[in-house]
Amino acid sequence: KNWTKESIEFRVLDDPPEEMREKIITTVATGLCYEPTSRHLAARAGYPDCTVLFPVWKRFITPFMDELCHNNMSVVAVDLENDEEIAGVSAVRDYAKRFPRESETALITSVLAPLHWLLIKKADAYFIQQNPSLHLAGVPHLGIAAGMWILTKPEYKKQGLTHAMCDLSVAQMEIEGYERAVCNATNEHFKRAMQKHGFEVAVARAYESFMFQGRHPFAGMEEPHSHFSLLEKRLATGLSKLDFKSKPIDKWTPEEVEMFILSRGESSCWKEYAETLRKHHVDGQTLAVYDQVDELIEDGYGIQKNHARVLLKAIRKAREREPLHFSPM
């Protein structure tokens, strides 16, 4: 049965209700419990059934939910024939953002502490590789690379969900203006699946050579899982010419405001709005003052009310961006 065409509906997350949020958290936490690195570390600590991991991963993923539910890149697969059960999740976030403190604490204080350190070392290597002249405290720019976790419930595996969610999330990343998609592959099966979508290995670390507090926590990993890989895909976005996402909104030029408007969607209306604002010489400092939908409508740019809501939401997000800090996903 082809689930992707019959009973599964794919949705880009847009402020889902609390009930769906809880389902998403459960799906992601459960999926992470069964990743090879998690199972291995739990077994070494004397928990072969992985039950100890679920509350850890739940504490880890919960602080990410506000970003995942509002960035227009995360995707859920919903089974319409099974009371809208969440069959899979593609959880996407800006790869340059810091881990929430609660998320870091969840890993550091558990049997997954070695995995937390591996994530950090892998991300360090990736960003230094992108620009060896930069120190970690200043890399990379926000809005450049989007990191993706893709997790499918066991009963929905081998039905094409991973591939469909990957395609939709990557398409949304391009709309949002990201230049690169990145994902962690803790196992060979997921790595091969992502390579079919054009991802390439950017950084790989052999499990047997990884040291944590003077020991090899991943020694004896099950075959064929020999490496922890970070994969990267360059995206077909034209927005990299003007790197507005790396600058505060009040520093944007009119050309960068135009790119910002274009990044809102594929409809021809966004092109019209972008051209109109550029003709009016609207720069970032001007754009940043808008705080009401009616203000955008009244100022003569020809913006429809539904599009004004979308634009205002994006302006508020741009105003709220934190100063640049490094942390891996």
CSV table of C-alpha atoms in Angstrom, one decimal:
chain,number,residue,atom,x,y,z
A,1,LYS,CA,0.0,0.0,0.0
A,2,ASN,CA,1.3,3.4,-0.9
A,3,TRP,CA,0.8,5.4,2.3
A,4,THR,CA,2.2,8.6,0.7
A,5,LYS,CA,-0.7,8.7,-1.7
A,6,GLU,CA,-3.6,7.2,0.2
A,7,SER,CA,-3.8,7.6,3.9
A,8,ILE,CA,-0.9,9.9,4.8
A,9,GLU,CA,-1.2,13.6,4.6
A,10,PHE,CA,2.0,15.7,4.8
A,11,ARG,CA,1.7,19.1,6.6
A,12,VAL,CA,4.1,21.9,7.1
A,13,LEU,CA,3.9,22.8,10.8
A,14,ASP,CA,2.2,26.1,11.5
A,15,ASP,CA,1.3,26.7,15.1
A,16,PRO,CA,-0.3,23.2,15.7
A,17,PRO,CA,-2.7,22.7,18.6
A,18,GLU,CA,-1.3,21.5,21.9
A,19,GLU,CA,-2.6,17.9,21.4
A,20,MET,CA,-0.6,17.6,18.1
A,21,ARG,CA,2.5,19.1,19.7
A,22,GLU,CA,2.4,16.4,22.3
A,23,LYS,CA,2.1,13.7,19.6
A,24,ILE,CA,5.0,15.2,17.8
A,25,ILE,CA,7.2,15.2,20.9
A,26,THR,CA,6.3,11.6,21.6
A,27,THR,CA,7.1,10.6,18.0
A,28,VAL,CA,10.5,12.3,17.9
A,29,ALA,CA,11.5,11.1,21.4
A,30,THR,CA,10.5,7.5,20.6
A,31,GLY,CA,12.4,7.6,17.3
A,32,LEU,CA,15.5,9.0,18.9
A,33,CYS,CA,15.4,6.2,21.5
A,34,TYR,CA,15.9,3.6,18.7
A,35,GLU,CA,18.8,5.3,17.0
A,36,PRO,CA,21.9,3.0,17.1
A,37,THR,CA,24.0,5.4,19.3
A,38,SER,CA,21.1,5.8,21.8
A,39,ARG,CA,20.5,2.0,22.0
A,40,HIS,CA,24.2,1.3,22.4
A,41,LEU,CA,24.8,3.8,25.2
A,42,ALA,CA,21.7,2.6,27.0
A,43,ALA,CA,22.8,-1.0,26.7
A,44,ARG,CA,26.3,-0.2,28.0
A,45,ALA,CA,24.6,1.4,31.1
A,46,GLY,CA,22.5,-1.7,31.7
A,47,TYR,CA,19.3,-0.6,30.1
A,48,PRO,CA,18.9,-2.9,27.0
A,49,ASP,CA,15.2,-2.1,26.5
A,50,CYS,CA,15.9,1.7,26.0
A,51,THR,CA,13.0,2.7,28.4
A,52,VAL,CA,15.4,5.0,30.3
A,53,LEU,CA,15.9,7.1,27.2
A,54,PHE,CA,12.4,8.2,26.4
A,55,PRO,CA,12.1,10.8,29.3
A,56,VAL,CA,15.6,12.1,28.4
A,57,TRP,CA,14.8,12.6,24.7
A,58,LYS,CA,11.4,14.1,25.6
A,59,ARG,CA,13.1,16.7,27.8
A,60,PHE,CA,15.6,17.3,25.0
A,61,ILE,CA,13.1,17.9,22.2
A,62,THR,CA,10.4,19.9,24.1
A,63,PRO,CA,12.3,23.2,24.3
A,64,PHE,CA,12.7,23.2,20.5
A,65,MET,CA,9.0,23.0,19.8
A,66,ASP,CA,8.3,26.7,19.5
A,67,GLU,CA,10.9,27.0,16.7
A,68,LEU,CA,9.9,23.8,15.0
A,69,CYS,CA,6.2,24.8,14.9
A,70,HIS,CA,6.7,28.3,13.5
A,71,ASN,CA,9.7,28.2,11.0
A,72,ASN,CA,7.7,26.9,8.0
A,73,MET,CA,10.2,24.1,7.5
A,74,SER,CA,9.2,21.3,9.8
A,75,VAL,CA,6.9,18.6,8.5
A,76,VAL,CA,4.6,16.0,9.9
A,77,ALA,CA,3.1,12.9,8.2
A,78,VAL,CA,-0.4,12.4,9.5
A,79,ASP,CA,-2.4,9.1,9.1
A,80,LEU,CA,-5.9,10.2,8.3
A,81,GLU,CA,-7.2,6.7,8.7
A,82,ASN,CA,-5.9,6.3,12.2
A,83,ASP,CA,-7.3,9.2,14.1
A,84,GLU,CA,-4.6,11.6,12.7
A,85,GLU,CA,-1.8,9.6,14.2
A,86,ILE,CA,1.6,11.2,13.7
A,87,ALA,CA,3.4,8.7,11.5
A,88,GLY,CA,6.6,10.6,11.1
A,89,VAL,CA,8.3,14.0,11.7
A,90,SER,CA,10.9,16.0,9.9
A,91,ALA,CA,12.0,18.4,12.6
A,92,VAL,CA,14.0,21.4,11.2
A,93,ARG,CA,15.8,24.2,12.9
A,94,ASP,CA,18.4,26.8,12.2
A,95,TYR,CA,21.7,24.9,12.6
A,96,ALA,CA,23.5,27.9,14.0
A,97,LYS,CA,21.3,28.4,17.0
A,98,ARG,CA,22.3,27.4,20.5
A,99,PHE,CA,20.8,24.3,22.1
A,100,PRO,CA,18.3,25.5,24.7
A,101,ARG,CA,19.9,25.0,28.1
A,102,GLU,CA,17.2,22.5,29.2
A,103,SER,CA,18.0,20.4,26.1
A,104,GLU,CA,21.7,20.4,26.8
A,105,THR,CA,21.1,19.5,30.5
A,106,ALA,CA,18.9,16.6,29.5
A,107,LEU,CA,21.7,15.0,27.6
A,108,ILE,CA,24.7,15.9,29.8
A,109,THR,CA,23.1,14.5,32.9
A,110,SER,CA,22.1,11.2,31.3
A,111,VAL,CA,23.7,8.1,29.8
A,112,LEU,CA,23.7,10.1,26.5
A,113,ALA,CA,26.4,12.5,27.6
A,114,PRO,CA,29.0,11.0,25.2
A,115,LEU,CA,26.5,11.6,22.3
A,116,HIS,CA,26.1,15.2,23.3
A,117,TRP,CA,29.9,15.6,23.1
A,118,LEU,CA,30.0,13.8,19.8
A,119,LEU,CA,27.4,16.3,18.4
A,120,ILE,CA,29.5,19.2,19.5
A,121,LYS,CA,32.8,17.9,18.1
A,122,LYS,CA,31.1,17.0,14.8
A,123,ALA,CA,29.5,20.4,14.4
A,124,ASP,CA,32.8,22.1,15.3
A,125,ALA,CA,34.5,20.3,12.5
A,126,TYR,CA,31.8,21.1,10.1
A,127,PHE,CA,31.8,24.9,10.7
A,128,ILE,CA,35.6,25.1,10.8
A,129,GLN,CA,35.6,23.3,7.5
A,130,GLN,CA,33.3,25.9,6.0
A,131,ASN,CA,35.6,28.8,7.0
A,132,PRO,CA,38.9,27.8,8.7
A,133,SER,CA,39.6,31.5,9.5
A,134,LEU,CA,36.7,31.8,11.9
A,135,HIS,CA,36.6,31.0,15.6
A,136,LEU,CA,33.8,28.9,16.8
A,137,ALA,CA,32.3,31.7,18.9
A,138,GLY,CA,31.5,33.5,15.7
A,139,VAL,CA,30.2,30.9,13.2
A,140,PRO,CA,28.2,30.3,11.3
A,141,HIS,CA,25.7,33.0,10.3
A,142,LEU,CA,22.1,32.4,11.3
A,143,GLY,CA,19.8,31.6,8.4
A,144,ILE,CA,22.4,29.8,6.3
A,145,ALA,CA,22.1,26.1,7.2
A,146,ALA,CA,19.0,24.3,8.3
A,147,GLY,CA,19.4,21.2,10.3
A,148,MET,CA,17.0,18.3,10.0
A,149,TRP,CA,16.0,15.3,12.1
A,150,ILE,CA,13.7,12.8,10.2
A,151,LEU,CA,12.0,10.2,12.4
A,152,THR,CA,9.4,7.6,11.4
A,153,LYS,CA,7.4,5.4,13.8
A,154,PRO,CA,8.4,1.7,13.4
A,155,GLU,CA,5.0,0.6,12.0
A,156,TYR,CA,5.3,3.2,9.2
A,157,LYS,CA,8.8,2.4,8.1
A,158,LYS,CA,9.6,1.3,4.5
A,159,GLN,CA,6.6,3.2,3.1
A,160,GLY,CA,8.4,6.2,1.6
A,161,LEU,CA,7.7,8.6,4.5
A,162,THR,CA,11.3,9.6,5.1
A,163,HIS,CA,11.8,10.5,1.4
A,164,ALA,CA,8.6,12.4,1.1
A,165,MET,CA,9.2,14.4,4.3
A,166,CYS,CA,12.8,15.1,3.3
A,167,ASP,CA,11.7,16.5,-0.1
A,168,LEU,CA,9.0,18.7,1.5
A,169,SER,CA,11.3,20.1,4.2
A,170,VAL,CA,14.1,20.8,1.7
A,171,ALA,CA,11.6,22.7,-0.5
A,172,GLN,CA,10.5,24.8,2.5
A,173,MET,CA,14.2,25.5,3.3
A,174,GLU,CA,14.7,26.9,-0.1
A,175,ILE,CA,11.6,29.1,0.2
A,176,GLU,CA,12.9,30.4,3.5
A,177,GLY,CA,16.2,31.3,1.9
A,178,TYR,CA,18.6,28.7,3.4
A,179,GLU,CA,21.7,27.8,1.4
A,180,ARG,CA,22.3,24.4,2.9
A,181,ALA,CA,20.4,21.5,4.4
A,182,VAL,CA,22.3,19.4,6.9
A,183,CYS,CA,21.4,16.2,8.9
A,184,ASN,CA,23.0,13.8,11.2
A,185,ALA,CA,23.3,10.2,10.2
A,186,THR,CA,24.0,7.8,13.1
A,187,ASN,CA,23.5,4.8,10.9
A,188,GLU,CA,24.3,3.6,7.4
A,189,HIS,CA,20.6,3.1,6.4
A,190,PHE,CA,19.7,6.8,7.0
A,191,LYS,CA,22.9,8.0,5.4
A,192,ARG,CA,22.2,6.0,2.2
A,193,ALA,CA,18.6,7.3,2.2
A,194,MET,CA,19.8,10.9,2.3
A,195,GLN,CA,22.4,10.4,-0.3
A,196,LYS,CA,19.6,9.5,-2.7
A,197,HIS,CA,18.3,13.0,-2.2
A,198,GLY,CA,21.6,14.6,-3.1
A,199,PHE,CA,23.2,14.9,0.4
A,200,GLU,CA,26.9,14.4,0.6
A,201,VAL,CA,29.0,13.5,3.7
A,202,ALA,CA,30.6,16.7,5.0
A,203,VAL,CA,32.1,15.3,8.2
A,204,ALA,CA,32.4,11.7,9.4
A,205,ARG,CA,33.7,10.3,12.7
A,206,ALA,CA,34.5,6.7,13.3
A,207,TYR,CA,32.8,5.5,16.4
A,208,GLU,CA,35.6,3.3,17.5
A,209,SER,CA,38.1,6.2,17.5
A,210,PHE,CA,35.9,8.6,19.5
A,211,MET,CA,37.1,9.3,23.0
A,212,PHE,CA,35.0,10.7,25.9
A,213,GLN,CA,36.4,11.1,29.4
A,214,GLY,CA,39.3,8.7,28.6
A,215,ARG,CA,37.2,5.9,27.2
A,216,HIS,CA,35.6,4.7,24.0
A,217,PRO,CA,31.9,4.8,24.7
A,218,PHE,CA,30.9,3.7,21.2
A,219,ALA,CA,33.3,0.7,21.0
A,220,GLY,CA,31.5,-2.3,19.7
A,221,MET,CA,28.7,-0.5,17.8
A,222,GLU,CA,26.6,-2.9,15.8
A,223,GLU,CA,27.4,-3.4,12.2
A,224,PRO,CA,27.2,-1.8,9.7
A,225,HIS,CA,27.1,1.4,11.8
A,226,SER,CA,30.7,2.3,11.9
A,227,HIS,CA,30.6,6.1,11.5
A,228,PHE,CA,28.7,9.1,12.7
A,229,SER,CA,28.2,11.4,9.7
A,230,LEU,CA,27.0,14.9,9.1
A,231,LEU,CA,25.6,15.2,5.6
A,232,GLU,CA,25.1,18.4,3.6
A,233,LYS,CA,23.0,19.4,0.6
A,234,ARG,CA,23.5,22.7,-1.2
A,235,LEU,CA,20.1,24.2,-1.9
A,236,ALA,CA,18.8,25.9,-5.1
A,237,THR,CA,18.1,29.2,-3.5
A,238,GLY,CA,19.0,32.5,-5.2
A,239,LEU,CA,19.0,34.3,-1.9
A,240,SER,CA,22.6,33.7,-1.0
A,241,LYS,CA,23.6,36.7,-3.2
A,242,LEU,CA,22.3,39.0,-0.5
A,243,ASP,CA,22.9,37.6,3.0
A,244,PHE,CA,20.1,39.5,4.7
A,245,LYS,CA,19.6,36.8,7.3
A,246,SER,CA,23.1,37.3,8.7
A,247,LYS,CA,22.4,41.0,9.6
A,248,PRO,CA,20.0,42.8,11.9
A,249,ILE,CA,16.8,43.9,10.2
A,250,ASP,CA,17.6,47.6,10.8
A,251,LYS,CA,20.8,47.2,8.7
A,252,TRP,CA,19.1,45.8,5.6
A,253,THR,CA,19.5,47.6,2.3
A,254,PRO,CA,16.4,48.0,0.0
A,255,GLU,CA,17.8,45.2,-2.1
A,256,GLU,CA,18.0,42.9,1.0
A,257,VAL,CA,14.4,43.9,1.9
A,258,GLU,CA,13.4,42.8,-1.6
A,259,MET,CA,15.1,39.4,-1.1
A,260,PHE,CA,13.4,39.1,2.3
A,261,ILE,CA,9.9,39.7,0.7
A,262,LEU,CA,10.7,37.2,-2.1
A,263,SER,CA,11.6,34.6,0.4
A,264,ARG,CA,8.0,34.6,1.8
A,265,GLY,CA,6.6,32.3,-0.9
A,266,GLU,CA,6.4,31.2,-4.5
A,267,SER,CA,3.3,33.1,-5.5
A,268,SER,CA,3.8,35.9,-8.0
A,269,CYS,CA,2.3,38.4,-5.6
A,270,TRP,CA,5.4,38.3,-3.4
A,271,LYS,CA,7.5,39.3,-6.5
A,272,GLU,CA,5.1,42.3,-7.0
A,273,TYR,CA,5.3,43.3,-3.4
A,274,ALA,CA,9.1,43.0,-3.4
A,275,GLU,CA,9.4,45.2,-6.5
A,276,THR,CA,7.0,47.8,-5.0
A,277,LEU,CA,8.9,48.1,-1.8
A,278,ARG,CA,12.2,48.4,-3.7
A,279,LYS,CA,10.7,51.2,-5.8
A,280,HIS,CA,9.7,53.0,-2.6
A,281,HIS,CA,13.3,52.6,-1.3
A,282,VAL,CA,12.1,50.7,1.8
A,283,ASP,CA,15.1,49.6,3.8
A,284,GLY,CA,15.3,47.4,6.9
A,285,GLN,CA,15.0,50.3,9.3
A,286,THR,CA,11.8,51.4,7.7
A,287,LEU,CA,10.4,47.8,7.5
A,288,ALA,CA,11.2,47.2,11.2
A,289,VAL,CA,8.8,49.8,12.5
A,290,TYR,CA,5.7,48.0,11.2
A,291,ASP,CA,3.8,46.4,14.0
A,292,GLN,CA,0.2,46.1,12.8
A,293,VAL,CA,-1.3,44.5,9.7
A,294,ASP,CA,-3.3,47.6,8.9
A,295,GLU,CA,-0.1,49.7,8.8
A,296,LEU,CA,1.3,47.6,6.0
A,297,ILE,CA,-2.0,47.8,4.1
A,298,GLU,CA,-2.4,51.5,4.5
A,299,ASP,CA,1.0,52.6,3.3
A,300,GLY,CA,0.3,52.0,-0.4
A,301,TYR,CA,2.3,48.9,-1.2
A,302,GLY,CA,-0.7,47.0,-2.5
A,303,ILE,CA,-0.3,44.2,0.0
A,304,GLN,CA,-3.4,42.1,0.6
A,305,LYS,CA,-4.5,41.5,4.2
A,306,ASN,CA,-3.7,37.8,4.3
A,307,HIS,CA,-0.2,38.4,2.9
A,308,ALA,CA,0.2,41.3,5.3
A,309,ARG,CA,-0.3,38.9,8.2
A,310,VAL,CA,2.4,36.6,6.8
A,311,LEU,CA,4.8,39.4,6.2
A,312,LEU,CA,4.2,41.0,9.7
A,313,LYS,CA,4.9,37.6,11.3
A,314,ALA,CA,8.2,37.4,9.4
A,315,ILE,CA,9.2,41.0,10.4
A,316,ARG,CA,8.6,40.3,14.0
A,317,LYS,CA,10.8,37.2,13.8
A,318,ALA,CA,13.5,39.2,12.2
A,319,ARG,CA,13.4,41.8,14.9
A,320,GLU,CA,13.6,39.1,17.6
A,321,ARG,CA,16.7,37.3,16.2
A,322,GLU,CA,19.4,36.8,18.8
A,323,PRO,CA,23.0,37.9,18.4
A,324,LEU,CA,25.1,35.3,16.8
A,325,HIS,CA,26.1,32.4,19.0
A,326,PHE,CA,27.5,29.0,18.1
A,327,SER,CA,26.0,25.7,19.1
A,328,PRO,CA,25.4,22.5,17.2
A,329,MET,CA,22.1,20.9,16.5
